[in-house]
Amino acid sequence: MVLLSYLLHLLTIQGPIPPSPTASGTTAANMRVPRAAATMNLLRVDLFQTWLAALLIVGSGCLIAGALLYARYETIAAGRGLTRAIVNVVAEQTTRTVQAVDQKLQLIAGQILKTNDRAAISERATDRVLRAHLKELPFVHALWVLDEQGRIAADSDVGNLGISLADREYFRTYREHPDTGFFLGAPVRSRSAGTWLIVAAYPLRDVQGRLIGVLAAALEPPYFEKLWGAINIDTGGAIDLYRRDGILMVSSSAGNPAIGLPTKDPEILSAVRGGAATADARDDAQDRLLFGRTLDSYPQLTLVAHRSLDQLLAPWRKFSLLVLAIWLAACVFVLVLYRLLRKTWTSRADAVTALSASEQKFSAAFRASPDAILITRQADGLFVEVSDAVLRITGYAREELIGRSSLALDIWCNLDDRARYVADMTSHGRVNDMQAAFRMRSGEVRIGLMSGECIEVAGQLHILGIIRDITDMKRREELIWKQANYDALTLLPNRSMFVDRLRMQIDGAQAGGAMFTLLMIDLDQFKEVNDTLGHEKGDRLLVEVARRILTCVPDEATVARLGGDEFAIILPAAVSAAQVDAALDRLIAGIRAQFMLDVDRVFVSASIGVARFPQDGSEMAELLRHADQAMYAAKQSGRNRYFHFHPGLQAAALERSTLISDLRSALQNGEFEVHYQPIVDLATGRMRKAEALLRWHHPSRGPVSPVEFIPLAESSGLILEIGDWVFGQVAAQVKRMREIADADFEISINVSPVQFHSDGQIADRWLDRLREMDVAPQAITVEITEGLLLDLTQEVDDTLRAFSNAGMKIALDDFGTGYSSLAYLRKFDIDYLKIDRSFVRNIDSNADDLVLCEAIVAMAHKLGLSVIVEGIETQRQNELMMAMGCDFGQGYLFAKPLPVR
Ligand code: C2E
Ligand code: MG
Ligand code: MG
């Protein structure tokens, strides 16, 4: 237990883990105290303790084993000592008993020899003597006297006289060794009772010393057994009395089968040699301790005590088992205790190792951290330690910083930031994510996100500050914000920012009860510029338009590009109504003025919608919608102008949406009808062709002009379905006309650009239809407008070629109203040029129109195109066109569009 407590002591004297140096060091360098030595010490102690525990267990085991062996030795020695004592006592008793017999026999012999001569031995009086003596000898069974010849001459028992016992050992011994005195015979079985008897004999000699008889007594061995039985000799042990010749005379173990037989342990008898001796013996697979002693007065008799070693050692064994059990329990206890303590210790070692690792990491992190880490003294703000990142970011050398303050180095761009930092640090002991601008050594300004905490180092308050350089992140954020809020091309706010500004404007105006004006600008003809001069010039035009817009509006205005050629302007409350009108005029004129894009002169105009807050809309969506409607109205009413929103526009817009919804059901309701306007061969006056013109009989409004509903059908996509229906009607009609009137009759059909752009299937669909109806494609002319060619895609090109390859004719409708590019005429396989009726209307009065028409006709003919003139209403117009060489004419003069009944 002493050792155990020592072990406990050893395991607990490690003491608490030393406090972190961060709390006691003065600089970051001090914080780098390695823990490796402490860890090594703990590892050494661990090893030592393991060995100590093992040594304790093995050592205590050896000690206990030694002690037990010693105890065994002592037990055996004590056993031997006790055996010796027992044997001595027994020897004393046995000697007295044998002596009693010996002396009795001598006494009886003396009596017999004194009173009788040889003849008198057989006298009966002798029997009486014997019987009288026999009563005094409790352990003697019988007494008798043999005569010279060995016959029983006298006997304590009656009836044995005359029987010869000359063959008995004792008689023979006296005959052969006449000097023999007291004699003990080997045990014999009683002839009468069958029990063991030992015959003690004494010689009867006459005065000359001749043997005249033998006095014998039959001793009962059980007497000895009883005598010795009182002596406590353990089970398995026994006391035996041997004669010198090794015959077992008496044994303390009752019924010993070896009685009368020679000893099995002759060694002990020979070892005794008249004295005493010990010996070990082994028989019947058990070890025995022997102690022998010759009786001093009767050297022919030897007492031998046997003790079973097993029995002797039984208490020792029990004791040993108990000791071993206690020792094992103690070992288990020590091991469990050691394991527990070791676990505790290991976790302490792990903690120390982890702490050491974490300190190393901290040290490495301090040096390698991408963030700037600074330790400053709170009292005077002097830098005590700075990380490498500080040097890298600021450009200062360590020596330039340590021992100086940020104030002295003029690092703060804004001293208010510093004041806030100091105030927070003083009141809360920490600063979290404070953003500030810092001046680098080169003068460059960088933005840092700063966090700091007060720490105590060597009893002094310090500030551990971490500054993350977020300059690049800020710039990126700014860029992203700009990209998200500004138009990259014109650098004006984009739709998202415009919406924000408009919301702010509305909120402000609502709160202050002020009004402001919203302008929606859509450029006219921008698409043409883009298509003809390319996107690069289109972009430059937009940039220039943006610049001009900015010069036309007051500084307080917000100008945004919403996308494409769409701009929006917020003219805030500060801008008066007169200023708004002036700005509108400037905008119209400014945008209308020519743009020079390199060598190209470009003219565009603006359609502007004006909506005022709150009269024209108090909600943002409403205001935007109304400005849009006003802009749409400006476009509708001829472009290059501004239009103030008024409720009538709202009604028009409403009507448009109602019409669209009516249009959806018009086809199913059979409200459409195709009218045909004849096209006349001017040279012959014969009707060779007709144009299919769609009519809508609205159930409540009556006829609706295609000029009104076709754009709605286009914007709603219904034109596809409607167009296919018209085509079916036309195909059937032309088939009929060819059958009944003119085999070469042609009908032209107006096809909207939306139909071309829709799904690219129109050519296949229509040509299949013609095949199904057995109509020659040559009977159909497709009327397209310049707009389609301006917005030419591969899909449109393929469709046109498919029509034309199949034999259908292509007519360019409304020529002269659009861009009127001659390039198209060369580029595409066009059959007819339809001169718009706007040229024809004033042809008789306007010389310019006449010249223009003549030029178009001449040019078309040169390019191999036939010319159809639209809108011939008067004979004069007819004549002029005929004179010009126009091929075909169409107009009210010949016929209005008519239904087929
Ligand atoms: P457009 O293709 O240029 O058709 C000629 C227009 O001029 C027709 O007007 C016709 O009635 C009108 N017109 C013909 N001769 C004269 C005349 O002597 N004097 C006057 N004042 N007008 C004359 P409409 O039928 O109102 O059609 C207008 C436009 O609607 C058409 O112009 C065409 O672009 C479009 N349109 C008509 N039907 C269809 C159609 O089925 N599909 C498509 N996509 N557009 C159609
Ligand atoms: Mg037409
Ligand atoms: Mg036309």
PDB file of C-alpha atoms and ligand atoms in Angstrom, residues 677 691-695 705-707 710 714 719 726 749-752 755 783 813-814 834 836-837 870-873 890-893 895 897, ligand 1:
ATOM      1  CA  GLN A 677     -59.108  43.955-104.736  1.00  0.00           C
ATOM      2  CA  GLU A 691     -54.905  41.273-103.557  1.00  0.00           C
ATOM      3  CA  ALA A 692     -56.489  39.449-100.664  1.00  0.00           C
ATOM      4  CA  LEU A 693     -57.379  41.897 -97.892  1.00  0.00           C
ATOM      5  CA  LEU A 694     -58.760  40.693 -94.605  1.00  0.00           C
ATOM      6  CA  ARG A 695     -61.941  42.102 -93.099  1.00  0.00           C
ATOM      7  CA  SER A 705     -59.860  48.126 -90.291  1.00  0.00           C
ATOM      8  CA  PRO A 706     -56.929  45.787 -90.797  1.00  0.00           C
ATOM      9  CA  VAL A 707     -54.731  48.814 -90.112  1.00  0.00           C
ATOM     10  CA  ILE A 710     -53.450  43.491 -87.844  1.00  0.00           C
ATOM     11  CA  GLU A 714     -49.230  40.538 -84.651  1.00  0.00           C
ATOM     12  CA  ILE A 719     -51.634  36.500 -86.751  1.00  0.00           C
ATOM     13  CA  VAL A 726     -56.487  33.616 -94.965  1.00  0.00           C
ATOM     14  CA  ILE A 749     -51.526  37.647 -99.882  1.00  0.00           C
ATOM     15  CA  ASN A 750     -50.101  39.973 -97.217  1.00  0.00           C
ATOM     16  CA  VAL A 751     -47.717  38.145 -94.903  1.00  0.00           C
ATOM     17  CA  SER A 752     -46.630  39.789 -91.689  1.00  0.00           C
ATOM     18  CA  GLN A 755     -45.448  34.948 -89.524  1.00  0.00           C
ATOM     19  CA  GLU A 783     -46.533  40.433-100.202  1.00  0.00           C
ATOM     20  CA  ASP A 813     -45.315  46.031-100.593  1.00  0.00           C
ATOM     21  CA  ASP A 814     -45.552  49.724 -99.632  1.00  0.00           C
ATOM     22  CA  LYS A 834     -45.647  47.768-105.124  1.00  0.00           C
ATOM     23  CA  ASP A 836     -47.121  52.868-102.003  1.00  0.00           C
ATOM     24  CA  ARG A 837     -50.221  54.930-102.623  1.00  0.00           C
ATOM     25  CA  GLU A 870     -51.349  51.055-105.343  1.00  0.00           C
ATOM     26  CA  GLY A 871     -54.093  53.602-104.724  1.00  0.00           C
ATOM     27  CA  ILE A 872     -55.013  54.686-108.249  1.00  0.00           C
ATOM     28  CA  GLU A 873     -58.185  56.580-107.673  1.00  0.00           C
ATOM     29  CA  GLN A 890     -54.629  48.711-108.085  1.00  0.00           C
ATOM     30  CA  GLY A 891     -57.047  51.242-106.732  1.00  0.00           C
ATOM     31  CA  TYR A 892     -60.552  52.452-106.248  1.00  0.00           C
ATOM     32  CA  LEU A 893     -60.547  53.593-109.852  1.00  0.00           C
ATOM     33  CA  ALA A 895     -62.405  48.422-107.867  1.00  0.00           C
ATOM     34  CA  PRO A 897     -61.700  45.345-102.215  1.00  0.00           C
TER      35      PRO A 897
HETATM   36  P1  C2E B   1     -51.814  47.024 -98.208  1.00  0.00           P
HETATM   37  O1  C2E B   1     -51.266  45.663 -98.339  1.00  0.00           O
HETATM   38  O2  C2E B   1     -50.921  48.095 -98.679  1.00  0.00           O
HETATM   39  O3  C2E B   1     -53.189  47.044 -98.926  1.00  0.00           O
HETATM   40  C1  C2E B   1     -53.667  48.068 -99.668  1.00  0.00           C
HETATM   41  C2  C2E B   1     -54.541  48.950 -98.870  1.00  0.00           C
HETATM   42  O4  C2E B   1     -54.870  50.090 -99.677  1.00  0.00           O
HETATM   43  C3  C2E B   1     -55.857  48.293 -98.517  1.00  0.00           C
HETATM   44  O5  C2E B   1     -56.313  48.786 -97.332  1.00  0.00           O
HETATM   45  C4  C2E B   1     -56.747  48.820 -99.614  1.00  0.00           C
HETATM   46  O6  C2E B   1     -58.125  48.834 -99.316  1.00  0.00           O
HETATM   47  C5  C2E B   1     -56.228  50.182 -99.771  1.00  0.00           C
HETATM   48  N1  C2E B   1     -56.523  50.741-101.098  1.00  0.00           N
HETATM   49  C6  C2E B   1     -56.446  50.153-102.325  1.00  0.00           C
HETATM   50  N2  C2E B   1     -56.748  51.000-103.314  1.00  0.00           N
HETATM   51  C7  C2E B   1     -56.988  52.188-102.707  1.00  0.00           C
HETATM   52  C8  C2E B   1     -57.373  53.474-103.199  1.00  0.00           C
HETATM   53  O7  C2E B   1     -57.545  53.736-104.399  1.00  0.00           O
HETATM   54  N3  C2E B   1     -57.543  54.502-102.312  1.00  0.00           N
HETATM   55  C9  C2E B   1     -57.372  54.236-100.931  1.00  0.00           C
HETATM   56  N4  C2E B   1     -57.525  55.217-100.078  1.00  0.00           N
HETATM   57  N5  C2E B   1     -57.041  53.015-100.451  1.00  0.00           N
HETATM   58  C10 C2E B   1     -56.862  52.019-101.353  1.00  0.00           C
HETATM   59  P2  C2E B   1     -56.852  47.873 -96.235  1.00  0.00           P
HETATM   60  O8  C2E B   1     -57.669  46.826 -96.816  1.00  0.00           O
HETATM   61  O9  C2E B   1     -57.434  48.711 -95.203  1.00  0.00           O
HETATM   62  O10 C2E B   1     -55.589  47.162 -95.689  1.00  0.00           O
HETATM   63  C11 C2E B   1     -54.685  47.857 -94.985  1.00  0.00           C
HETATM   64  C12 C2E B   1     -53.457  47.043 -94.740  1.00  0.00           C
HETATM   65  O11 C2E B   1     -53.761  45.974 -93.910  1.00  0.00           O
HETATM   66  C13 C2E B   1     -52.889  46.372 -95.946  1.00  0.00           C
HETATM   67  O12 C2E B   1     -52.114  47.296 -96.676  1.00  0.00           O
HETATM   68  C14 C2E B   1     -52.099  45.306 -95.406  1.00  0.00           C
HETATM   69  O13 C2E B   1     -50.827  45.768 -95.053  1.00  0.00           O
HETATM   70  C15 C2E B   1     -52.882  44.963 -94.203  1.00  0.00           C
HETATM   71  N6  C2E B   1     -53.664  43.755 -94.455  1.00  0.00           N
HETATM   72  C16 C2E B   1     -54.867  43.640 -95.021  1.00  0.00           C
HETATM   73  N7  C2E B   1     -55.197  42.337 -95.063  1.00  0.00           N
HETATM   74  C17 C2E B   1     -54.183  41.656 -94.538  1.00  0.00           C
HETATM   75  C18 C2E B   1     -53.944  40.310 -94.333  1.00  0.00           C
HETATM   76  O14 C2E B   1     -54.714  39.419 -94.658  1.00  0.00           O
HETATM   77  N8  C2E B   1     -52.769  39.982 -93.751  1.00  0.00           N
HETATM   78  C19 C2E B   1     -51.853  40.932 -93.368  1.00  0.00           C
HETATM   79  N9  C2E B   1     -50.740  40.559 -92.803  1.00  0.00           N
HETATM   80  N10 C2E B   1     -52.045  42.196 -93.565  1.00  0.00           N
HETATM   81  C20 C2E B   1     -53.216  42.567 -94.149  1.00  0.00           C
END
